[in-house]
Amino acid sequence: MTHLPRPSRYDVIVIGAGAAGMMCAAQAGQRGRSVLILDHADKLAEKIRISGGGRCNFTNLDVGMGNYLSRNPQFCRSALARYTPGHFLELIGRHGIAWHEREHGQLFCDDSAQDIIDMLRAECEDGRVAWAMPCALQAVTAGDDPEARFVLDTSHGRFECASLVVATGGLSIPKIGASPLGYKIAEQFGLAMVAPKPALVPLTLPPEELAIYKELAGMAFDAVAECGSGRFRENLLFTHRGLSGPVILQVSSYWQARDYGGADGGNQVTVNLFPAEDVRAWLEERARSKSLLANLLTERLPKRFAQAFCDQRGWNKPTHQFNGKELDAIAEALSGWAITPNGTLGYAKAEVTLGGVDTRELSSKTMEARKQPGLFFVGEVMDVTGHLGGFNFQWAWASGHAAGQAA
């Protein structure tokens, strides 16, 4: 897709034609601002297209500050309050997009994520937004004119603008074009950064732990996982490299953020294998059983996992032969399986990026840089990371809307 723009000067230029970028461009354009949106990709909004298994988990009914990680946790409050999931539902309703709710308040398109892309593009067209795509950005420099604060040298020529919005996303999923461009622009203009890391990402296990569980690859079951202040109940999945599944993706952000204030979980992830009941009471009811403990545990856990878990700990005798203290220790291990991951599968398998532009550098109302008038950051490029389940898209809509109303 290439729409060659004619003018060289715009009120607003948006770098990045993803969720936050298109939302921002549409809002600014519909306010009467002249807007150019540019992106280096050949295809529009690939991250939206592949999201939610191709159905796009576009928001969540239960959005709140507690669904986001940031070193500046209050930052997201204002934008989220001013552009809510209800506002986005009104927008998709106007475009006739059918949707449905799944577990945990997650909302998906009935048909295809392409519906969201088409809607955002139509909203941009309503705002007479100009497009330059694919377009390589070669340099950004500060201009002298208040109406041309920024000068952009690109493969489509030179452009000038009063407001520059950086909506370049993070480093996750590099195969569809992720790049550190947004971070470089922030650093160029003297903004502080929070070191980026992959988030919502599978965790790897050290060799000695992997040797015990790698044969279970593909096995999944319900569990509660905790790390720091993060606690979630969803499916846990064993992989050839370690652990995944929704519950692990959720706590991975907290494991990666263990150096954040208030989210310090150390190196450990704790898993409760009996999420729905008191495991010590469950054991007590079966304390006289002559069944091997591993066989007894198959009432609640997959057989191969129960056997591996018991083998690792030497629990290979009938249940009635364990004394009270031993049953206490068994209950503690089952309700608090301590796992020490040795890493993640990295950006290639991460859904989002933790960290980014330090939000203490930005206005929480407008997303504008405090020390560089006219420079805005929206979406994943900044240090606001949502939980799995539509929260990152809601942040894209909310931050894009906030900047689009101000740029």
mmCIF file of C-alpha atoms in Angstrom:
data_model
loop_
_atom_site.group_PDB
_atom_site.id
_atom_site.type_symbol
_atom_site.label_atom_id
_atom_site.label_comp_id
_atom_site.label_asym_id
_atom_site.label_seq_id
_atom_site.Cartn_x
_atom_site.Cartn_y
_atom_site.Cartn_z
ATOM 1 C CA MET A 1 0.000 0.000 0.000
ATOM 2 C CA THR A 2 1.476 3.348 -1.018
ATOM 3 C CA HIS A 3 -0.293 6.684 -0.812
ATOM 4 C CA LEU A 4 2.287 9.238 -1.894
ATOM 5 C CA PRO A 5 1.613 12.457 0.010
ATOM 6 C CA ARG A 6 1.799 15.724 -1.853
ATOM 7 C CA PRO A 7 2.639 18.355 0.803
ATOM 8 C CA SER A 8 5.933 18.379 2.651
ATOM 9 C CA ARG A 9 4.621 20.068 5.801
ATOM 10 C CA TYR A 10 1.979 18.680 8.181
ATOM 11 C CA ASP A 11 0.558 19.608 11.521
ATOM 12 C CA VAL A 12 1.137 16.053 12.749
ATOM 13 C CA ILE A 13 3.301 13.177 11.557
ATOM 14 C CA VAL A 14 2.756 9.748 13.109
ATOM 15 C CA ILE A 15 5.575 7.206 12.856
ATOM 16 C CA GLY A 16 4.012 3.751 12.971
ATOM 17 C CA ALA A 17 0.738 2.579 11.411
ATOM 18 C CA GLY A 18 -0.240 0.082 14.093
ATOM 19 C CA ALA A 19 -3.058 0.176 16.637
ATOM 20 C CA ALA A 20 -1.914 3.237 18.606
ATOM 21 C CA GLY A 21 -0.601 5.070 15.559
ATOM 22 C CA MET A 22 -3.759 4.777 13.505
ATOM 23 C CA MET A 23 -5.967 5.654 16.471
ATOM 24 C CA CYS A 24 -3.885 8.786 17.077
ATOM 25 C CA ALA A 25 -3.777 9.781 13.408
ATOM 26 C CA ALA A 26 -7.540 9.373 13.048
ATOM 27 C CA GLN A 27 -8.257 11.465 16.142
ATOM 28 C CA ALA A 28 -5.901 14.254 15.088
ATOM 29 C CA GLY A 29 -7.189 14.260 11.519
ATOM 30 C CA GLN A 30 -10.817 14.386 12.607
ATOM 31 C CA ARG A 31 -9.956 17.447 14.695
ATOM 32 C CA GLY A 32 -8.969 19.187 11.473
ATOM 33 C CA ARG A 33 -5.215 18.711 11.784
ATOM 34 C CA SER A 34 -3.263 17.818 8.651
ATOM 35 C CA VAL A 35 -1.776 14.387 9.367
ATOM 36 C CA LEU A 36 0.758 12.107 7.684
ATOM 37 C CA ILE A 37 1.210 8.556 8.904
ATOM 38 C CA LEU A 38 4.287 6.672 7.784
ATOM 39 C CA ASP A 39 5.468 3.115 8.306
ATOM 40 C CA HIS A 40 8.334 1.017 6.989
ATOM 41 C CA ALA A 41 6.204 -2.121 6.502
ATOM 42 C CA ASP A 42 4.640 -3.371 3.265
ATOM 43 C CA LYS A 43 1.498 -4.612 5.019
ATOM 44 C CA LEU A 44 -0.694 -2.543 7.291
ATOM 45 C CA ALA A 45 -0.949 -3.445 10.996
ATOM 46 C CA GLU A 46 0.383 -6.997 10.892
ATOM 47 C CA LYS A 47 0.422 -7.201 14.690
ATOM 48 C CA ILE A 48 -3.321 -6.570 14.761
ATOM 49 C CA ARG A 49 -3.894 -9.079 11.963
ATOM 50 C CA ILE A 50 -2.167 -11.981 13.742
ATOM 51 C CA SER A 51 -3.477 -11.164 17.206
ATOM 52 C CA GLY A 52 -5.965 -13.338 19.051
ATOM 53 C CA GLY A 53 -5.529 -16.219 16.633
ATOM 54 C CA GLY A 54 -6.606 -13.914 13.808
ATOM 55 C CA ARG A 55 -9.697 -12.679 15.683
ATOM 56 C CA CYS A 56 -8.041 -9.791 17.586
ATOM 57 C CA ASN A 57 -8.649 -9.677 21.336
ATOM 58 C CA PHE A 58 -9.272 -5.946 20.963
ATOM 59 C CA THR A 59 -10.076 -5.035 24.582
ATOM 60 C CA ASN A 60 -11.262 -6.381 27.934
ATOM 61 C CA LEU A 61 -14.381 -5.538 29.938
ATOM 62 C CA ASP A 62 -12.419 -5.271 33.185
ATOM 63 C CA VAL A 63 -9.685 -2.738 32.460
ATOM 64 C CA GLY A 64 -8.009 -1.076 35.430
ATOM 65 C CA MET A 65 -4.629 0.209 36.551
ATOM 66 C CA GLY A 66 -3.920 -3.150 38.170
ATOM 67 C CA ASN A 67 -3.765 -4.738 34.717
ATOM 68 C CA TYR A 68 -0.614 -2.808 33.785
ATOM 69 C CA LEU A 69 3.052 -2.861 34.778
ATOM 70 C CA SER A 70 5.142 0.302 34.779
ATOM 71 C CA ARG A 71 7.826 1.831 36.925
ATOM 72 C CA ASN A 72 5.418 4.765 37.110
ATOM 73 C CA PRO A 73 2.215 2.815 37.878
ATOM 74 C CA GLN A 74 -0.109 5.843 38.174
ATOM 75 C CA PHE A 75 0.720 7.047 34.673
ATOM 76 C CA CYS A 76 -1.912 5.045 32.783
ATOM 77 C CA ARG A 77 -4.824 6.110 35.006
ATOM 78 C CA SER A 78 -5.790 9.303 33.169
ATOM 79 C CA ALA A 79 -5.792 7.976 29.597
ATOM 80 C CA LEU A 80 -7.606 4.770 30.546
ATOM 81 C CA ALA A 81 -10.289 6.752 32.352
ATOM 82 C CA ARG A 82 -10.834 9.063 29.384
ATOM 83 C CA TYR A 83 -10.987 6.342 26.721
ATOM 84 C CA THR A 84 -12.609 3.188 28.055
ATOM 85 C CA PRO A 85 -13.539 -0.196 26.556
ATOM 86 C CA GLY A 86 -17.070 1.234 26.257
ATOM 87 C CA HIS A 87 -15.793 3.965 23.959
ATOM 88 C CA PHE A 88 -14.083 1.415 21.727
ATOM 89 C CA LEU A 89 -17.236 -0.731 21.633
ATOM 90 C CA GLU A 90 -19.163 2.338 20.478
ATOM 91 C CA LEU A 91 -16.607 2.798 17.702
ATOM 92 C CA ILE A 92 -16.770 -0.774 16.427
ATOM 93 C CA GLY A 93 -20.564 -0.647 16.729
ATOM 94 C CA ARG A 94 -20.632 2.298 14.324
ATOM 95 C CA HIS A 95 -18.653 0.182 11.868
ATOM 96 C CA GLY A 96 -20.915 -2.837 12.260
ATOM 97 C CA ILE A 97 -18.226 -5.146 13.614
ATOM 98 C CA ALA A 98 -19.645 -8.236 15.344
ATOM 99 C CA TRP A 99 -17.877 -9.400 18.488
ATOM 100 C CA HIS A 100 -18.137 -11.847 21.359
ATOM 101 C CA GLU A 101 -16.912 -12.215 24.926
ATOM 102 C CA ARG A 102 -14.730 -15.079 26.112
ATOM 103 C CA GLU A 103 -13.460 -15.961 29.574
ATOM 104 C CA HIS A 104 -11.947 -13.295 31.828
ATOM 105 C CA GLY A 105 -13.782 -10.458 30.034
ATOM 106 C CA GLN A 106 -11.822 -10.810 26.788
ATOM 107 C CA LEU A 107 -13.543 -9.407 23.672
ATOM 108 C CA PHE A 108 -12.854 -10.761 20.171
ATOM 109 C CA CYS A 109 -14.088 -10.111 16.645
ATOM 110 C CA ASP A 110 -16.590 -12.705 15.418
ATOM 111 C CA ASP A 111 -15.056 -12.734 11.964
ATOM 112 C CA SER A 112 -11.514 -11.443 11.577
ATOM 113 C CA ALA A 113 -8.917 -9.054 12.966
ATOM 114 C CA GLN A 114 -8.977 -7.492 9.506
ATOM 115 C CA ASP A 115 -12.264 -5.853 10.558
ATOM 116 C CA ILE A 116 -10.350 -3.775 13.142
ATOM 117 C CA ILE A 117 -7.664 -2.832 10.615
ATOM 118 C CA ASP A 118 -10.266 -1.783 8.058
ATOM 119 C CA MET A 119 -12.115 0.245 10.701
ATOM 120 C CA LEU A 120 -8.980 2.121 11.765
ATOM 121 C CA ARG A 121 -8.062 2.828 8.164
ATOM 122 C CA ALA A 122 -11.574 4.119 7.497
ATOM 123 C CA GLU A 123 -11.333 6.368 10.572
ATOM 124 C CA CYS A 124 -8.051 7.745 9.200
ATOM 125 C CA GLU A 125 -9.674 8.352 5.827
ATOM 126 C CA ASP A 126 -12.458 10.257 7.590
ATOM 127 C CA GLY A 127 -9.736 12.475 9.029
ATOM 128 C CA ARG A 128 -8.132 12.928 5.565
ATOM 129 C CA VAL A 129 -4.923 11.328 6.829
ATOM 130 C CA ALA A 130 -2.144 11.041 4.242
ATOM 131 C CA TRP A 131 -0.113 7.821 4.003
ATOM 132 C CA ALA A 132 3.513 7.047 3.213
ATOM 133 C CA MET A 133 3.950 3.295 3.252
ATOM 134 C CA PRO A 134 6.318 1.572 2.872
ATOM 135 C CA CYS A 135 8.540 4.458 3.882
ATOM 136 C CA ALA A 136 11.989 4.235 5.445
ATOM 137 C CA LEU A 137 12.802 6.914 8.028
ATOM 138 C CA GLN A 138 16.418 7.992 7.656
ATOM 139 C CA ALA A 139 16.711 10.814 10.189
ATOM 140 C CA VAL A 140 14.722 13.032 12.544
ATOM 141 C CA THR A 141 16.061 16.447 13.501
ATOM 142 C CA ALA A 142 14.741 19.419 15.420
ATOM 143 C CA GLY A 143 13.589 22.368 13.324
ATOM 144 C CA ASP A 144 13.594 26.094 14.168
ATOM 145 C CA ASP A 145 10.050 26.986 13.111
ATOM 146 C CA PRO A 146 7.221 26.382 15.674
ATOM 147 C CA GLU A 147 5.170 25.020 12.775
ATOM 148 C CA ALA A 148 8.052 22.776 11.750
ATOM 149 C CA ARG A 149 9.559 21.627 15.043
ATOM 150 C CA PHE A 150 10.653 18.344 13.460
ATOM 151 C CA VAL A 151 12.263 17.554 10.130
ATOM 152 C CA LEU A 152 12.062 13.966 8.855
ATOM 153 C CA ASP A 153 14.258 12.674 6.048
ATOM 154 C CA THR A 154 12.643 9.598 4.493
ATOM 155 C CA SER A 155 12.687 7.438 1.395
ATOM 156 C CA HIS A 156 9.699 9.556 0.264
ATOM 157 C CA GLY A 157 11.587 12.801 0.701
ATOM 158 C CA ARG A 158 11.744 15.397 3.468
ATOM 159 C CA PHE A 159 8.735 16.222 5.677
ATOM 160 C CA GLU A 160 8.226 18.776 8.416
ATOM 161 C CA CYS A 161 5.696 18.902 11.236
ATOM 162 C CA ALA A 162 4.734 20.771 14.377
ATOM 163 C CA SER A 163 3.878 17.567 16.280
ATOM 164 C CA LEU A 164 5.653 14.234 15.947
ATOM 165 C CA VAL A 165 3.999 11.096 17.360
ATOM 166 C CA VAL A 166 6.152 8.004 17.867
ATOM 167 C CA ALA A 167 3.970 4.886 17.645
ATOM 168 C CA THR A 168 6.595 2.358 16.612
ATOM 169 C CA GLY A 169 5.713 -0.427 19.063
ATOM 170 C CA GLY A 170 8.288 -2.521 20.910
ATOM 171 C CA LEU A 171 10.743 -5.265 20.021
ATOM 172 C CA SER A 172 8.369 -8.241 20.173
ATOM 173 C CA ILE A 173 7.766 -10.413 17.103
ATOM 174 C CA PRO A 174 10.716 -9.141 15.001
ATOM 175 C CA LYS A 175 9.653 -11.247 11.995
ATOM 176 C CA ILE A 176 6.872 -8.725 11.288
ATOM 177 C CA GLY A 177 9.192 -5.735 11.460
ATOM 178 C CA ALA A 178 9.705 -4.753 15.107
ATOM 179 C CA SER A 179 12.596 -2.333 15.563
ATOM 180 C CA PRO A 180 14.179 -0.093 18.232
ATOM 181 C CA LEU A 181 13.495 3.061 16.179
ATOM 182 C CA GLY A 182 11.145 4.596 18.758
ATOM 183 C CA TYR A 183 13.681 4.106 21.532
ATOM 184 C CA LYS A 184 16.400 5.734 19.435
ATOM 185 C CA ILE A 185 14.221 8.797 18.798
ATOM 186 C CA ALA A 186 13.494 9.090 22.542
ATOM 187 C CA GLU A 187 17.184 8.886 23.390
ATOM 188 C CA GLN A 188 18.051 11.364 20.635
ATOM 189 C CA PHE A 189 15.838 13.941 22.334
ATOM 190 C CA GLY A 190 17.232 13.196 25.784
ATOM 191 C CA LEU A 191 14.416 11.090 27.234
ATOM 192 C CA ALA A 192 15.211 8.406 29.787
ATOM 193 C CA MET A 193 14.513 4.764 29.025
ATOM 194 C CA VAL A 194 13.515 1.726 31.052
ATOM 195 C CA ALA A 195 15.536 -1.156 29.608
ATOM 196 C CA PRO A 196 13.232 -3.188 27.340
ATOM 197 C CA LYS A 197 12.663 -6.918 27.894
ATOM 198 C CA PRO A 198 10.389 -9.518 26.289
ATOM 199 C CA ALA A 199 7.080 -9.935 28.151
ATOM 200 C CA LEU A 200 4.058 -12.234 27.913
ATOM 201 C CA VAL A 201 6.643 -14.805 26.884
ATOM 202 C CA PRO A 202 7.306 -18.508 27.576
ATOM 203 C CA LEU A 203 9.867 -19.251 30.292
ATOM 204 C CA THR A 204 12.777 -21.651 29.964
ATOM 205 C CA LEU A 205 13.932 -24.066 32.647
ATOM 206 C CA PRO A 206 17.530 -24.908 33.648
ATOM 207 C CA PRO A 207 18.867 -28.220 32.257
ATOM 208 C CA GLU A 208 18.434 -30.185 35.489
ATOM 209 C CA GLU A 209 14.758 -29.185 35.744
ATOM 210 C CA LEU A 210 14.140 -29.554 32.032
ATOM 211 C CA ALA A 211 15.480 -33.128 32.120
ATOM 212 C CA ILE A 212 12.637 -34.035 34.483
ATOM 213 C CA TYR A 213 9.774 -32.393 32.606
ATOM 214 C CA LYS A 214 10.702 -32.072 28.901
ATOM 215 C CA GLU A 215 8.992 -35.385 28.073
ATOM 216 C CA LEU A 216 5.731 -33.745 29.152
ATOM 217 C CA ALA A 217 5.811 -31.235 26.258
ATOM 218 C CA GLY A 218 2.273 -30.515 25.095
ATOM 219 C CA MET A 219 0.661 -31.330 28.452
ATOM 220 C CA ALA A 220 -1.528 -28.598 29.954
ATOM 221 C CA PHE A 221 -3.616 -28.210 33.107
ATOM 222 C CA ASP A 222 -5.237 -25.598 35.313
ATOM 223 C CA ALA A 223 -2.953 -23.908 37.861
ATOM 224 C CA VAL A 224 -2.335 -20.709 39.797
ATOM 225 C CA ALA A 225 1.035 -19.038 39.204
ATOM 226 C CA GLU A 226 2.517 -16.168 41.188
ATOM 227 C CA CYS A 227 5.536 -13.915 40.891
ATOM 228 C CA GLY A 228 5.911 -10.715 42.851
ATOM 229 C CA SER A 229 2.540 -8.975 42.943
ATOM 230 C CA GLY A 230 1.254 -10.940 39.932
ATOM 231 C CA ARG A 231 -1.135 -13.829 40.588
ATOM 232 C CA PHE A 232 -3.117 -15.594 37.851
ATOM 233 C CA ARG A 233 -5.194 -18.730 37.344
ATOM 234 C CA GLU A 234 -5.225 -20.197 33.857
ATOM 235 C CA ASN A 235 -3.713 -23.149 31.961
ATOM 236 C CA LEU A 236 -0.043 -24.070 32.369
ATOM 237 C CA LEU A 237 1.609 -25.747 29.372
ATOM 238 C CA PHE A 238 4.835 -27.764 29.266
ATOM 239 C CA THR A 239 7.111 -27.174 26.265
ATOM 240 C CA HIS A 240 10.373 -28.671 25.011
ATOM 241 C CA ARG A 241 12.183 -25.660 26.487
ATOM 242 C CA GLY A 242 10.247 -25.091 29.706
ATOM 243 C CA LEU A 243 6.835 -23.648 30.537
ATOM 244 C CA SER A 244 4.187 -21.683 28.654
ATOM 245 C CA GLY A 245 0.402 -21.385 28.523
ATOM 246 C CA PRO A 246 -1.619 -18.316 29.522
ATOM 247 C CA VAL A 247 -0.769 -18.487 33.233
ATOM 248 C CA ILE A 248 2.982 -18.546 32.512
ATOM 249 C CA LEU A 249 2.778 -15.778 29.911
ATOM 250 C CA GLN A 250 1.010 -13.634 32.517
ATOM 251 C CA VAL A 251 3.568 -14.122 35.298
ATOM 252 C CA SER A 252 6.486 -13.854 32.861
ATOM 253 C CA SER A 253 5.983 -10.074 32.810
ATOM 254 C CA TYR A 254 6.369 -9.964 36.582
ATOM 255 C CA TRP A 255 9.384 -12.285 36.470
ATOM 256 C CA GLN A 256 11.003 -9.990 33.898
ATOM 257 C CA ALA A 257 10.007 -6.950 35.977
ATOM 258 C CA ARG A 258 11.445 -8.300 39.211
ATOM 259 C CA ASP A 259 13.684 -5.233 39.489
ATOM 260 C CA TYR A 260 10.641 -2.913 39.329
ATOM 261 C CA GLY A 261 9.578 -1.279 42.553
ATOM 262 C CA GLY A 262 6.586 -3.096 44.010
ATOM 263 C CA ALA A 263 6.901 -6.058 41.680
ATOM 264 C CA ASP A 264 9.992 -7.708 43.115
ATOM 265 C CA GLY A 265 9.428 -11.442 42.966
ATOM 266 C CA GLY A 266 13.059 -12.481 42.966
ATOM 267 C CA ASN A 267 13.993 -15.279 40.599
ATOM 268 C CA GLN A 268 11.130 -17.607 41.472
ATOM 269 C CA VAL A 269 7.716 -18.371 40.075
ATOM 270 C CA THR A 270 5.422 -20.237 42.468
ATOM 271 C CA VAL A 271 2.771 -22.581 41.109
ATOM 272 C CA ASN A 272 -0.228 -23.932 43.039
ATOM 273 C CA LEU A 273 -1.126 -27.277 41.493
ATOM 274 C CA PHE A 274 -4.354 -27.447 43.505
ATOM 275 C CA PRO A 275 -5.885 -24.074 42.575
ATOM 276 C CA ALA A 276 -9.423 -24.862 43.658
ATOM 277 C CA GLU A 277 -9.042 -26.550 47.048
ATOM 278 C CA ASP A 278 -7.077 -26.977 50.263
ATOM 279 C CA VAL A 279 -4.494 -29.587 49.324
ATOM 280 C CA ARG A 280 -3.657 -30.466 52.955
ATOM 281 C CA ALA A 281 -7.306 -31.234 53.688
ATOM 282 C CA TRP A 282 -7.477 -33.249 50.456
ATOM 283 C CA LEU A 283 -4.461 -35.317 51.565
ATOM 284 C CA GLU A 284 -5.872 -35.778 55.042
ATOM 285 C CA GLU A 285 -9.031 -37.305 53.592
ATOM 286 C CA ARG A 286 -6.849 -39.847 51.765
ATOM 287 C CA ALA A 287 -4.178 -40.351 54.425
ATOM 288 C CA ARG A 288 -5.093 -44.021 54.941
ATOM 289 C CA SER A 289 -5.016 -44.878 51.254
ATOM 290 C CA LYS A 290 -2.736 -47.735 50.206
ATOM 291 C CA SER A 291 -2.373 -46.235 46.736
ATOM 292 C CA LEU A 292 0.955 -44.752 45.733
ATOM 293 C CA LEU A 293 0.881 -40.980 46.157
ATOM 294 C CA ALA A 294 1.483 -40.458 42.408
ATOM 295 C CA ASN A 295 -1.546 -42.608 41.596
ATOM 296 C CA LEU A 296 -3.656 -40.696 44.118
ATOM 297 C CA LEU A 297 -2.628 -37.365 42.587
ATOM 298 C CA THR A 298 -4.007 -38.427 39.217
ATOM 299 C CA GLU A 299 -7.415 -37.499 40.638
ATOM 300 C CA ARG A 300 -6.310 -33.882 40.173
ATOM 301 C CA LEU A 301 -3.229 -33.917 37.911
ATOM 302 C CA PRO A 302 -2.171 -35.612 34.653
ATOM 303 C CA LYS A 303 -0.671 -39.017 35.356
ATOM 304 C CA ARG A 304 2.742 -38.441 33.767
ATOM 305 C CA PHE A 305 3.190 -35.141 35.579
ATOM 306 C CA ALA A 306 2.148 -36.604 38.922
ATOM 307 C CA GLN A 307 4.660 -39.429 38.475
ATOM 308 C CA ALA A 308 7.502 -37.075 37.477
ATOM 309 C CA PHE A 309 6.715 -34.703 40.343
ATOM 310 C CA CYS A 310 6.772 -37.527 42.888
ATOM 311 C CA ASP A 311 9.862 -39.211 41.383
ATOM 312 C CA GLN A 312 11.802 -35.936 41.641
ATOM 313 C CA ARG A 313 11.071 -35.795 45.374
ATOM 314 C CA GLY A 314 11.366 -39.477 46.230
ATOM 315 C CA TRP A 315 7.685 -39.811 47.133
ATOM 316 C CA ASN A 316 7.440 -43.372 45.900
ATOM 317 C CA LYS A 317 5.517 -45.179 48.609
ATOM 318 C CA PRO A 318 1.879 -45.757 49.524
ATOM 319 C CA THR A 319 0.125 -42.688 50.884
ATOM 320 C CA HIS A 320 -0.655 -44.268 54.271
ATOM 321 C CA GLN A 321 3.094 -44.634 54.959
ATOM 322 C CA PHE A 322 3.644 -40.850 55.044
ATOM 323 C CA ASN A 323 3.517 -39.307 58.518
ATOM 324 C CA GLY A 324 1.881 -35.982 59.385
ATOM 325 C CA LYS A 325 5.035 -33.902 58.868
ATOM 326 C CA GLU A 326 5.643 -35.528 55.504
ATOM 327 C CA LEU A 327 2.074 -34.824 54.424
ATOM 328 C CA ASP A 328 2.586 -31.194 55.473
ATOM 329 C CA ALA A 329 5.682 -31.036 53.241
ATOM 330 C CA ILE A 330 3.818 -32.668 50.354
ATOM 331 C CA ALA A 331 0.960 -30.195 50.696
ATOM 332 C CA GLU A 332 3.403 -27.298 50.745
ATOM 333 C CA ALA A 333 5.127 -28.527 47.590
ATOM 334 C CA LEU A 334 1.862 -29.073 45.718
ATOM 335 C CA SER A 335 0.466 -25.670 46.629
ATOM 336 C CA GLY A 336 3.789 -23.854 46.252
ATOM 337 C CA TRP A 337 5.867 -25.507 43.557
ATOM 338 C CA ALA A 338 8.866 -23.156 43.368
ATOM 339 C CA ILE A 339 10.273 -22.825 39.860
ATOM 340 C CA THR A 340 13.438 -20.890 39.030
ATOM 341 C CA PRO A 341 13.409 -20.110 35.282
ATOM 342 C CA ASN A 342 16.750 -19.455 33.639
ATOM 343 C CA GLY A 343 15.386 -17.216 30.894
ATOM 344 C CA THR A 344 12.676 -16.687 28.283
ATOM 345 C CA LEU A 345 12.180 -17.572 24.634
ATOM 346 C CA GLY A 346 12.935 -13.940 23.807
ATOM 347 C CA TYR A 347 11.322 -11.368 21.563
ATOM 348 C CA ALA A 348 10.565 -13.901 18.810
ATOM 349 C CA LYS A 349 7.968 -15.549 21.061
ATOM 350 C CA ALA A 350 7.009 -12.529 23.195
ATOM 351 C CA GLU A 351 3.632 -10.895 22.675
ATOM 352 C CA VAL A 352 4.763 -7.489 23.961
ATOM 353 C CA THR A 353 7.775 -5.562 25.251
ATOM 354 C CA LEU A 354 8.229 -4.604 28.883
ATOM 355 C CA GLY A 355 9.948 -1.261 29.497
ATOM 356 C CA GLY A 356 10.541 1.448 26.922
ATOM 357 C CA VAL A 357 10.328 5.238 27.134
ATOM 358 C CA ASP A 358 10.210 6.208 30.813
ATOM 359 C CA THR A 359 6.711 7.582 31.389
ATOM 360 C CA ARG A 360 8.034 10.012 33.995
ATOM 361 C CA GLU A 361 9.274 11.925 30.950
ATOM 362 C CA LEU A 362 5.737 12.241 29.530
ATOM 363 C CA SER A 363 2.470 13.996 30.324
ATOM 364 C CA SER A 364 -0.093 11.412 31.461
ATOM 365 C CA LYS A 365 -2.852 13.542 29.920
ATOM 366 C CA THR A 366 -1.386 14.103 26.451
ATOM 367 C CA MET A 367 1.561 11.653 26.098
ATOM 368 C CA GLU A 368 3.780 14.643 25.190
ATOM 369 C CA ALA A 369 7.421 14.730 26.239
ATOM 370 C CA ARG A 370 7.918 17.253 29.022
ATOM 371 C CA LYS A 371 11.307 18.414 27.796
ATOM 372 C CA GLN A 372 10.575 18.385 24.050
ATOM 373 C CA PRO A 373 7.365 20.216 23.054
ATOM 374 C CA GLY A 374 5.513 18.583 20.193
ATOM 375 C CA LEU A 375 7.040 15.115 20.674
ATOM 376 C CA PHE A 376 4.545 12.389 21.680
ATOM 377 C CA PHE A 377 4.821 8.661 22.401
ATOM 378 C CA VAL A 378 1.916 6.207 22.273
ATOM 379 C CA GLY A 379 1.352 2.488 22.737
ATOM 380 C CA GLU A 380 3.936 -0.197 23.390
ATOM 381 C CA VAL A 381 6.970 2.032 22.833
ATOM 382 C CA MET A 382 6.568 3.438 26.343
ATOM 383 C CA ASP A 383 6.948 1.724 29.710
ATOM 384 C CA VAL A 384 3.341 0.563 30.089
ATOM 385 C CA THR A 385 2.751 -3.169 29.663
ATOM 386 C CA GLY A 386 -0.656 -4.791 29.974
ATOM 387 C CA HIS A 387 -1.690 -8.252 31.036
ATOM 388 C CA LEU A 388 -2.685 -10.844 28.461
ATOM 389 C CA GLY A 389 -6.314 -10.516 27.436
ATOM 390 C CA GLY A 390 -6.857 -7.334 25.411
ATOM 391 C CA PHE A 391 -5.256 -4.904 27.856
ATOM 392 C CA ASN A 392 -2.397 -3.890 25.566
ATOM 393 C CA PHE A 393 -4.806 -3.041 22.772
ATOM 394 C CA GLN A 394 -6.853 -0.950 25.198
ATOM 395 C CA TRP A 395 -3.693 0.942 26.106
ATOM 396 C CA ALA A 396 -3.028 1.505 22.392
ATOM 397 C CA TRP A 397 -6.536 2.940 21.930
ATOM 398 C CA ALA A 398 -6.386 5.059 25.113
ATOM 399 C CA SER A 399 -2.885 6.483 24.633
ATOM 400 C CA GLY A 400 -3.469 7.024 20.900
ATOM 401 C CA HIS A 401 -6.717 8.851 21.640
ATOM 402 C CA ALA A 402 -5.039 11.037 24.284
ATOM 403 C CA ALA A 403 -2.221 12.093 21.962
ATOM 404 C CA GLY A 404 -4.572 12.491 18.987
ATOM 405 C CA GLN A 405 -6.645 14.991 20.986
ATOM 406 C CA ALA A 406 -3.540 17.022 21.820
ATOM 407 C CA ALA A 407 -1.073 16.749 18.928
#
